Amino acid sequence: MKPLVCLATALLAGCAALGSPRTGLPYDAWRLGFLAPSYMEVWLETADVEDVQGRIFHGAMSGTVAINYSGDPTGWPQPVGWGKGRNITGGALPQRIYVRWQSLAEPQTYRAVLHIPASARQRMREKAPSMRPPIKYEYQEALAIGLAPGGWIRAWVMSPSSTPVEILCQKAEIEPKGPDEGRNQGQYAYAFDQLEPAAQRYITSHPIPYESWKCPAATASVQ
């Protein structure tokens, strides 16, 4: 497979890594993952990545995200997991991530531009100790993004075994075109009666705890 094809697809299994000289990374790929609070099902329409070299990876991630169907959905789990995702092979570290998703518990469609801070990219070039012994040091090559009802977003950087470090918290805006940018007559990926039974039971018997996912100092909606 030619390098340009590998770069365009970015995620195909078996695509050879382009190597650290091109990406500026000490490893072959960084990982992008998504998660949602317990019971609060999400359909990720798209996550497009712009790396620090200005290259765009369209559709870097889409579909279902990591979610539990037990426990208390209030707040984010500690420690947070790194979500359902993929390795971004051939790309440099992220500068911006364009996200659009359906919050099926409400339902509502949101969109946001995540500006990844330089301090987060610096962490992703560094190793961190594991949370439990035996202590080992691994690169923090994973970026996990949490999507919650109300449009609340949080993001963390971590290695496979280190303590996640929160690097971003913001609020998305409502997508005015609705689900699938209006291409599906306002229909969501799943109707309420198609959600997991545990999610249906929780949503019908409990209020959605919007306040628990808010940022300590909420930012304005991102255009």
Coordinates of N, CA and C in Angstrom, one line a residue:
M1 N 0.8 -1.2 0.0 CA 0.0 0.0 0.0 C 0.9 1.2 0.0
K2 N 0.6 2.2 -0.9 CA 1.4 3.4 -1.0 C 1.2 4.2 0.3
P3 N 2.3 5.0 0.7 CA 2.2 5.8 1.9 C 1.0 6.8 1.8
L4 N 0.7 7.4 0.6 CA -0.3 8.4 0.5 C -1.7 7.8 0.8
V5 N -1.9 6.5 0.3 CA -3.1 5.8 0.5 C -3.2 5.5 2.0
C6 N -2.2 5.1 2.6 CA -2.2 4.8 4.0 C -2.6 6.1 4.8
L7 N -2.0 7.2 4.4 CA -2.3 8.5 5.1 C -3.8 8.8 5.0
A8 N -4.3 8.6 3.8 CA -5.7 9.0 3.5 C -6.7 8.2 4.3
T9 N -6.4 6.9 4.4 CA -7.3 6.1 5.2 C -7.1 6.1 6.7
A10 N -5.8 6.2 7.0 CA -5.3 6.4 8.4 C -5.6 5.3 9.4
L11 N -6.6 4.5 9.1 CA -7.1 3.5 10.1 C -7.2 2.1 9.6
L12 N -6.8 1.8 8.4 CA -7.0 0.5 7.9 C -6.0 -0.5 8.6
A13 N -6.5 -1.6 9.0 CA -5.7 -2.6 9.6 C -4.6 -3.1 8.6
G14 N -3.4 -3.2 9.1 CA -2.4 -3.7 8.3 C -1.6 -2.6 7.5
C15 N -2.1 -1.4 7.6 CA -1.5 -0.3 7.0 C -0.2 0.0 7.7
A16 N 0.9 0.0 7.0 CA 2.2 0.2 7.6 C 2.4 1.6 8.2
A17 N 3.0 1.7 9.4 CA 3.2 3.0 10.0 C 4.2 3.7 9.2
L18 N 4.0 5.1 9.1 CA 4.9 5.9 8.4 C 6.2 6.2 9.2
G19 N 6.2 6.0 10.5 CA 7.4 6.2 11.2 C 7.5 7.5 11.9
S20 N 8.3 7.6 13.0 CA 8.4 8.8 13.7 C 9.0 10.0 13.0
P21 N 9.9 9.8 12.0 CA 10.4 11.0 11.3 C 9.3 11.8 10.6
R22 N 8.2 11.2 10.1 CA 7.2 11.9 9.5 C 6.2 12.5 10.5
T23 N 5.9 11.8 11.5 CA 4.9 12.2 12.5 C 5.4 13.0 13.7
G24 N 6.7 12.8 13.9 CA 7.3 13.5 15.1 C 7.0 12.8 16.4
L25 N 6.6 11.5 16.3 CA 6.2 10.7 17.5 C 7.2 9.7 17.8
P26 N 7.3 9.3 19.1 CA 8.2 8.2 19.5 C 7.6 6.9 19.4
Y27 N 6.4 6.8 18.8 CA 5.7 5.5 18.6 C 5.0 5.6 17.3
D28 N 4.4 4.5 16.8 CA 3.9 4.4 15.5 C 2.5 5.0 15.3
A29 N 1.7 5.0 16.4 CA 0.3 5.5 16.2 C -0.2 6.0 17.6
W30 N -1.1 7.0 17.6 CA -1.8 7.3 18.8 C -3.2 6.8 18.7
R31 N -3.8 6.7 19.9 CA -5.2 6.1 19.9 C -6.2 7.1 20.3
L32 N -7.4 7.1 19.5 CA -8.5 7.9 19.8 C -9.7 7.1 20.2
G33 N -10.3 7.4 21.4 CA -11.4 6.6 21.9 C -12.5 7.4 22.4
F34 N -13.7 6.9 22.4 CA -14.9 7.6 22.9 C -15.7 6.8 23.9
L35 N -16.3 7.4 24.8 CA -17.1 6.8 25.9 C -18.3 7.7 26.3
A36 N -19.2 7.1 27.0 CA -20.4 7.8 27.4 C -20.7 7.3 28.9
P37 N -21.4 8.1 29.7 CA -21.8 7.7 31.0 C -22.7 6.5 30.9
S38 N -22.8 5.7 32.0 CA -23.6 4.5 32.0 C -25.1 4.8 31.6
Y39 N -25.6 4.0 30.8 CA -27.0 4.0 30.2 C -27.2 5.1 29.2
M40 N -26.3 6.1 29.1 CA -26.6 7.2 28.2 C -26.0 7.0 26.8
E41 N -26.8 6.2 26.0 CA -26.3 5.7 24.8 C -26.0 6.8 23.8
V42 N -24.9 6.6 23.0 CA -24.4 7.6 22.0 C -24.2 7.0 20.7
W43 N -24.6 7.7 19.6 CA -24.2 7.3 18.3 C -23.3 8.4 17.7
L44 N -22.1 8.0 17.5 CA -21.1 9.0 17.0 C -21.2 9.1 15.5
E45 N -21.7 10.2 15.0 CA -21.8 10.4 13.6 C -20.5 10.5 12.9
T46 N -19.6 11.3 13.5 CA -18.3 11.4 12.9 C -17.3 12.1 13.9
A47 N -16.1 11.7 13.8 CA -15.0 12.4 14.5 C -13.9 12.6 13.5
D48 N -13.7 13.8 13.0 CA -12.7 14.1 12.0 C -11.5 14.8 12.7
V49 N -10.3 14.3 12.4 CA -9.1 14.8 13.1 C -8.3 15.6 12.2
E50 N -7.8 16.8 12.7 CA -6.8 17.6 12.1 C -5.6 17.6 12.9
D51 N -4.5 17.1 12.3 CA -3.2 16.9 13.1 C -2.4 18.2 13.0
V52 N -1.3 18.3 13.8 CA -0.5 19.5 13.9 C 0.2 19.8 12.6
Q53 N 0.2 18.9 11.6 CA 0.8 19.2 10.3 C -0.3 19.6 9.3
G54 N -1.5 19.8 9.8 CA -2.6 20.3 8.9 C -3.3 19.3 8.1
R55 N -3.0 18.0 8.3 CA -3.7 17.0 7.6 C -5.0 16.6 8.3
I56 N -6.0 16.3 7.4 CA -7.4 16.0 7.9 C -7.6 14.5 7.8
F57 N -8.0 13.8 8.8 CA -8.4 12.4 8.8 C -9.9 12.4 9.0
H58 N -10.7 12.3 7.8 CA -12.1 12.3 7.9 C -12.6 10.9 8.4
G59 N -13.6 11.0 9.2 CA -14.2 9.7 9.7 C -13.3 8.9 10.5
A60 N -12.4 9.5 11.3 CA -11.4 8.8 12.1 C -12.1 7.8 13.0
M61 N -13.3 8.2 13.4 CA -14.1 7.3 14.3 C -15.6 7.6 14.1
S62 N -16.4 6.6 14.2 CA -17.9 6.7 14.1 C -18.5 5.5 14.7
G63 N -19.8 5.6 14.9 CA -20.6 4.4 15.4 C -20.8 4.5 16.9
T64 N -20.9 3.3 17.5 CA -21.1 3.2 19.0 C -19.9 3.5 19.8
V65 N -20.1 3.9 21.0 CA -19.0 4.2 21.9 C -19.0 3.3 23.1
A66 N -18.0 3.3 23.9 CA -17.9 2.5 25.1 C -18.9 3.0 26.2
I67 N -19.7 2.0 26.7 CA -20.7 2.4 27.7 C -21.0 1.2 28.6
N68 N -21.4 1.5 29.9 CA -21.8 0.4 30.8 C -23.3 0.5 31.0
Y69 N -23.9 -0.7 31.3 CA -25.3 -0.7 31.6 C -25.6 -1.1 33.0
S70 N -24.7 -0.6 33.9 CA -24.9 -0.9 35.3 C -24.2 0.3 36.1
G71 N -24.5 0.4 37.4 CA -23.9 1.4 38.2 C -24.6 2.7 38.1
D72 N -24.0 3.8 38.6 CA -24.5 5.1 38.7 C -23.9 6.0 37.6
P73 N -24.7 6.6 36.7 CA -24.2 7.4 35.6 C -23.7 8.8 36.0
T74 N -24.0 9.1 37.3 CA -23.7 10.5 37.7 C -22.2 10.7 37.7
G75 N -21.8 11.8 37.0 CA -20.3 12.1 36.9 C -19.6 11.1 36.0
W76 N -18.3 11.2 36.0 CA -17.5 10.3 35.2 C -16.8 9.3 36.1
P77 N -16.7 8.0 35.6 CA -16.0 7.0 36.5 C -14.6 7.3 36.7
Q78 N -14.1 6.9 37.9 CA -12.7 7.2 38.3 C -12.0 5.9 38.6
P79 N -10.9 5.5 37.9 CA -10.4 6.2 36.7 C -11.3 5.9 35.5
V80 N -11.3 6.9 34.6 CA -12.1 6.7 33.4 C -11.3 5.8 32.4
G81 N -12.1 5.0 31.7 CA -11.4 4.1 30.7 C -11.1 4.9 29.4
W82 N -10.4 4.2 28.5 CA -9.9 4.9 27.3 C -10.9 4.8 26.1
G83 N -12.1 4.1 26.4 CA -13.1 4.2 25.4 C -13.0 3.2 24.2
K84 N -14.0 3.2 23.4 CA -14.0 2.4 22.2 C -13.3 3.3 21.1
G85 N -12.3 2.7 20.4 CA -11.6 3.6 19.5 C -10.7 2.8 18.5
R86 N -9.8 3.6 17.9 CA -8.9 3.1 16.9 C -7.6 3.8 17.0
N87 N -6.5 3.2 16.5 CA -5.2 3.8 16.4 C -5.2 4.7 15.1
I88 N -4.7 5.9 15.3 CA -4.5 6.8 14.2 C -3.1 6.6 13.7
T89 N -3.0 5.9 12.7 CA -1.7 5.5 12.1 C -1.3 6.5 11.0
G90 N -0.1 7.0 11.0 CA 0.4 7.9 10.0 C 0.1 9.3 10.2
G91 N -0.6 9.6 11.3 CA -0.9 11.0 11.7 C -0.1 11.5 12.8
A92 N 0.2 12.8 12.8 CA 0.9 13.5 13.9 C -0.2 13.7 15.0
L93 N 0.2 14.3 16.1 CA -0.7 14.5 17.2 C -1.8 15.5 16.8
P94 N -3.0 15.3 17.5 CA -4.1 16.1 17.1 C -4.0 17.6 17.5
Q95 N -4.5 18.4 16.6 CA -4.6 19.9 16.9 C -6.1 20.2 17.1
R96 N -6.9 19.7 16.3 CA -8.4 19.9 16.5 C -9.1 18.6 16.1
I97 N -10.2 18.4 16.8 CA -11.1 17.2 16.5 C -12.5 17.7 16.3
Y98 N -13.1 17.4 15.2 CA -14.4 17.9 14.9 C -15.4 16.7 15.2
V99 N -16.3 16.9 16.1 CA -17.2 15.8 16.6 C -18.6 16.2 16.4
R100 N -19.4 15.2 15.9 CA -20.8 15.3 15.8 C -21.5 14.0 16.3
W101 N -22.4 14.1 17.2 CA -22.9 12.9 17.8 C -24.4 13.0 18.2
Q102 N -25.1 11.9 18.2 CA -26.5 11.8 18.7 C -26.5 11.3 20.1
S103 N -27.0 12.1 21.0 CA -27.3 11.7 22.4 C -28.6 11.0 22.5
L104 N -28.7 9.7 22.4 CA -29.9 8.9 22.2 C -30.8 8.9 23.5
A105 N -30.2 9.2 24.6 CA -31.0 9.2 25.9 C -32.0 10.4 25.9
E106 N -31.7 11.5 25.1 CA -32.5 12.7 25.2 C -33.8 12.7 24.3
P107 N -33.7 12.5 23.0 CA -32.6 12.5 22.1 C -32.2 13.9 21.6
Q108 N -31.0 14.1 21.3 CA -30.5 15.4 20.8 C -29.2 15.2 20.0
T109 N -28.9 16.0 19.0 CA -27.7 15.9 18.2 C -26.8 17.1 18.5
Y110 N -25.6 16.9 18.7 CA -24.6 17.9 19.1 C -23.4 17.9 18.1
R111 N -22.7 19.1 18.1 CA -21.5 19.2 17.3 C -20.6 20.1 18.1
A112 N -19.3 19.9 17.9 CA -18.3 20.7 18.6 C -16.9 20.6 17.9
V113 N -16.1 21.6 18.1 CA -14.7 21.5 17.6 C -13.9 21.5 18.9
L114 N -13.1 20.5 19.1 CA -12.2 20.4 20.3 C -10.8 20.9 19.9
H115 N -10.4 21.9 20.5 CA -9.0 22.4 20.3 C -8.1 21.8 21.4
I116 N -7.3 20.9 20.9 CA -6.4 20.1 21.8 C -5.3 21.0 22.3
P117 N -5.1 21.2 23.6 CA -4.0 22.1 24.0 C -2.7 21.5 23.8
A118 N -1.7 22.4 23.6 CA -0.3 22.0 23.4 C 0.2 21.2 24.6
S119 N -0.3 21.5 25.8 CA 0.2 20.8 27.0 C -0.3 19.3 26.9
A120 N -1.4 19.1 26.3 CA -1.9 17.7 26.1 C -1.0 16.9 25.2
R121 N -0.7 17.6 24.1 CA 0.2 16.9 23.1 C 1.6 16.7 23.7
Q122 N 2.1 17.6 24.6 CA 3.3 17.3 25.2 C 3.2 16.1 26.1
R123 N 2.1 15.9 26.8 CA 1.9 14.7 27.7 C 1.9 13.5 26.8
M124 N 1.4 13.6 25.6 CA 1.3 12.4 24.7 C 2.7 12.0 24.2
R125 N 3.7 12.8 24.4 CA 5.0 12.5 24.0 C 5.8 11.9 25.2
E126 N 5.2 11.9 26.3 CA 5.9 11.5 27.5 C 5.4 10.2 28.1
K127 N 6.2 9.6 28.9 CA 5.8 8.3 29.6 C 5.3 8.7 31.0
A128 N 4.4 7.8 31.5 CA 3.9 8.0 32.8 C 3.9 6.6 33.5
P129 N 4.0 6.6 34.9 CA 4.0 5.4 35.6 C 2.6 4.7 35.6
S130 N 2.6 3.4 35.7 CA 1.4 2.6 35.9 C 0.7 2.9 37.2
M131 N -0.6 2.7 37.3 CA -1.3 3.0 38.5 C -1.0 2.0 39.6
R132 N -0.7 0.8 39.2 CA -0.5 -0.3 40.2 C 0.9 -1.0 40.0
P133 N 1.4 -1.5 41.0 CA 2.7 -2.3 40.9 C 2.4 -3.6 40.1
P134 N 3.5 -4.1 39.4 CA 4.8 -3.5 39.3 C 4.8 -2.3 38.5
I135 N 5.5 -1.2 38.9 CA 5.5 0.0 38.2 C 6.2 -0.1 36.9
K136 N 5.6 0.4 35.9 CA 6.3 0.5 34.6 C 5.9 1.8 33.9
Y137 N 6.7 2.2 33.0 CA 6.5 3.5 32.4 C 6.2 3.3 30.9
E138 N 5.0 3.9 30.5 CA 4.6 3.8 29.1 C 4.2 5.2 28.6
Y139 N 4.3 5.3 27.2 CA 3.8 6.5 26.6 C 2.3 6.7 26.8
Q140 N 2.0 8.0 27.0 CA 0.6 8.4 27.1 C 0.0 8.6 25.7
E141 N -0.1 7.6 25.0 CA -0.5 7.8 23.5 C -2.0 7.7 23.3
A142 N -2.8 7.6 24.3 CA -4.3 7.5 24.1 C -5.0 8.8 24.5
L143 N -5.9 9.2 23.7 CA -6.8 10.4 23.9 C -8.2 9.8 24.0
A144 N -8.8 9.9 25.2 CA -10.2 9.4 25.4 C -11.1 10.6 25.5
I145 N -12.3 10.6 24.8 CA -13.2 11.7 24.8 C -14.6 11.2 25.3
G146 N -15.1 11.8 26.4 CA -16.4 11.4 26.9 C -17.5 12.4 26.4
L147 N -18.6 11.8 26.0 CA -19.8 12.5 25.4 C -21.0 12.3 26.3
A148 N -21.5 13.3 26.9 CA -22.6 13.2 27.8 C -23.9 14.0 27.4
P149 N -25.1 13.6 27.9 CA -26.3 14.4 27.6 C -26.1 15.8 28.0
G150 N -26.8 16.7 27.3 CA -26.6 18.2 27.5 C -25.5 18.7 26.7
G151 N -24.7 17.9 25.9 CA -23.6 18.3 25.1 C -22.3 18.5 25.8
W152 N -22.2 17.9 27.0 CA -21.0 18.0 27.8 C -19.9 17.1 27.3
I153 N -18.7 17.6 27.2 CA -17.5 16.9 26.7 C -16.4 17.0 27.6
R154 N -15.7 15.8 27.9 CA -14.5 15.9 28.6 C -13.5 15.0 27.9
A155 N -12.2 15.3 28.0 CA -11.2 14.5 27.4 C -10.0 14.3 28.3
W156 N -9.4 13.1 28.2 CA -8.3 12.7 29.0 C -7.2 12.1 28.1
V157 N -5.9 12.2 28.6 CA -4.8 11.6 28.0 C -4.3 10.5 29.0
M158 N -3.9 9.4 28.5 CA -3.4 8.3 29.3 C -2.6 7.3 28.5
S159 N -1.9 6.4 29.3 CA -1.3 5.2 28.7 C -2.2 4.1 29.0
P160 N -1.9 2.8 28.5 CA -2.7 1.7 28.8 C -2.9 1.5 30.3
S161 N -2.0 1.9 31.2 CA -2.1 1.6 32.6 C -1.8 2.8 33.5
S162 N -1.7 4.0 33.0 CA -1.4 5.1 33.9 C -2.7 5.8 34.3
T163 N -2.6 6.7 35.3 CA -3.8 7.5 35.7 C -4.2 8.5 34.6
P164 N -5.4 8.5 34.2 CA -5.9 9.5 33.2 C -5.7 10.9 33.7
V165 N -5.3 11.8 32.8 CA -5.2 13.2 33.1 C -6.2 14.0 32.2
E166 N -7.1 14.7 32.9 CA -8.1 15.5 32.2 C -7.4 16.7 31.5
I167 N -7.7 16.9 30.2 CA -7.0 17.9 29.4 C -8.0 18.9 28.8
L168 N -9.3 18.6 28.9 CA -10.3 19.4 28.2 C -11.7 19.2 28.8
C169 N -12.4 20.3 28.9 CA -13.8 20.2 29.3 C -14.6 21.3 28.6
Q170 N -15.6 21.0 27.9 CA -16.4 22.1 27.2 C -17.8 21.6 26.9
K171 N -18.6 22.5 26.4 CA -20.0 22.2 26.1 C -20.2 22.4 24.6
A172 N -20.8 21.4 23.9 CA -21.1 21.4 22.5 C -22.3 22.3 22.3
E173 N -22.6 22.6 21.0 CA -23.8 23.3 20.6 C -24.7 22.2 20.0
I174 N -26.0 22.5 20.0 CA -27.0 21.7 19.3 C -26.8 21.8 17.8
E175 N -26.8 20.7 17.1 CA -26.7 20.7 15.7 C -28.0 21.1 15.1
P176 N -28.1 22.3 14.4 CA -29.4 22.8 14.0 C -30.1 22.0 12.9
K177 N -29.3 21.2 12.2 CA -29.8 20.3 11.1 C -30.4 19.0 11.6
G178 N -30.1 18.7 12.9 CA -30.6 17.5 13.5 C -29.7 16.3 13.2
P179 N -30.2 15.1 13.4 CA -29.4 13.9 13.2 C -29.0 13.8 11.7
D180 N -27.8 13.3 11.5 CA -27.3 13.1 10.1 C -27.4 14.3 9.3
E181 N -27.2 15.5 9.9 CA -27.3 16.8 9.2 C -28.6 16.9 8.3
G182 N -29.7 16.4 8.8 CA -31.0 16.5 8.2 C -31.2 15.5 7.0
R183 N -30.3 14.6 6.8 CA -30.4 13.7 5.7 C -31.4 12.5 6.0
N184 N -31.9 12.4 7.2 CA -32.6 11.2 7.6 C -34.0 11.6 8.1
Q185 N -34.6 12.7 7.7 CA -35.9 13.1 8.1 C -36.1 13.2 9.6
G186 N -35.0 13.6 10.3 CA -35.1 13.8 11.7 C -35.0 12.5 12.5
Q187 N -34.8 11.4 11.9 CA -34.7 10.1 12.5 C -33.4 9.8 13.2
Y188 N -33.4 9.4 14.4 CA -32.1 9.0 15.1 C -31.7 7.6 14.8
A189 N -30.4 7.3 15.1 CA -29.9 6.0 14.8 C -30.7 4.9 15.4
Y190 N -31.1 5.2 16.6 CA -32.0 4.2 17.3 C -33.2 4.9 18.0
A191 N -34.3 4.3 17.8 CA -35.5 4.8 18.6 C -35.4 4.4 20.0
F192 N -36.2 5.0 20.9 CA -36.1 4.6 22.4 C -36.3 3.2 22.6
D193 N -37.2 2.5 21.9 CA -37.5 1.1 22.2 C -36.5 0.2 21.6
Q194 N -35.4 0.8 20.9 CA -34.3 0.0 20.3 C -33.1 0.1 21.2
L195 N -33.1 0.9 22.2 CA -32.0 1.0 23.1 C -31.9 -0.3 24.0
E196 N -30.7 -0.5 24.6 CA -30.6 -1.6 25.5 C -31.7 -1.6 26.6
P197 N -32.3 -2.7 26.9 CA -33.3 -2.7 28.0 C -32.9 -2.0 29.3
A198 N -31.6 -2.2 29.7 CA -31.2 -1.5 30.9 C -31.2 0.0 30.8
A199 N -30.8 0.5 29.6 CA -30.9 1.9 29.3 C -32.3 2.4 29.4
Q200 N -33.2 1.7 28.7 CA -34.6 2.1 28.7 C -35.2 2.2 30.2
R201 N -34.9 1.2 31.0 CA -35.4 1.1 32.3 C -34.8 2.3 33.1
Y202 N -33.5 2.6 33.0 CA -33.0 3.7 33.8 C -33.6 5.0 33.4
I203 N -33.7 5.3 32.1 CA -34.1 6.6 31.6 C -35.6 6.8 32.0
T204 N -36.4 5.8 32.0 CA -37.8 5.9 32.3 C -38.1 6.0 33.8
S205 N -37.1 5.7 34.6 CA -37.3 5.7 36.1 C -36.4 6.7 36.8
H206 N -35.5 7.4 36.1 CA -34.6 8.4 36.7 C -34.5 9.6 35.9
P207 N -34.3 10.8 36.5 CA -34.0 12.0 35.7 C -32.6 11.9 35.2
I208 N -32.3 12.4 34.0 CA -31.0 12.5 33.5 C -30.2 13.5 34.3
P209 N -29.0 13.0 34.9 CA -28.3 13.9 35.8 C -27.3 14.9 35.0
Y210 N -27.9 15.8 34.3 CA -27.2 16.7 33.4 C -26.1 17.5 34.2
E211 N -26.5 17.9 35.4 CA -25.6 18.8 36.2 C -24.3 18.1 36.6
S212 N -24.3 16.7 36.7 CA -23.1 16.0 37.1 C -22.0 16.0 36.1
W213 N -22.3 16.3 34.9 CA -21.3 16.3 33.8 C -20.7 17.6 33.4
K214 N -21.3 18.7 34.1 CA -20.9 20.0 33.7 C -19.4 20.3 34.1
C215 N -18.8 21.2 33.3 CA -17.4 21.6 33.6 C -17.5 22.5 34.9
P216 N -16.4 22.5 35.7 CA -16.3 23.4 36.8 C -16.6 24.8 36.5
A217 N -16.0 25.2 35.3 CA -16.2 26.6 34.8 C -16.6 26.4 33.3
A218 N -17.8 26.2 33.0 CA -18.3 25.9 31.7 C -17.8 26.9 30.6
T219 N -17.4 26.4 29.5 CA -17.0 27.3 28.4 C -18.3 27.5 27.6
A220 N -18.2 28.5 26.7 CA -19.3 28.8 25.8 C -19.4 27.7 24.8
S221 N -20.5 27.6 24.1 CA -20.7 26.6 23.1 C -19.7 26.8 22.0
V222 N -19.2 25.7 21.5 CA -18.1 25.8 20.4 C -18.8 25.8 19.1
Q223 N -18.4 26.7 18.2 CA -19.0 26.8 16.9 C -18.3 25.8 15.9

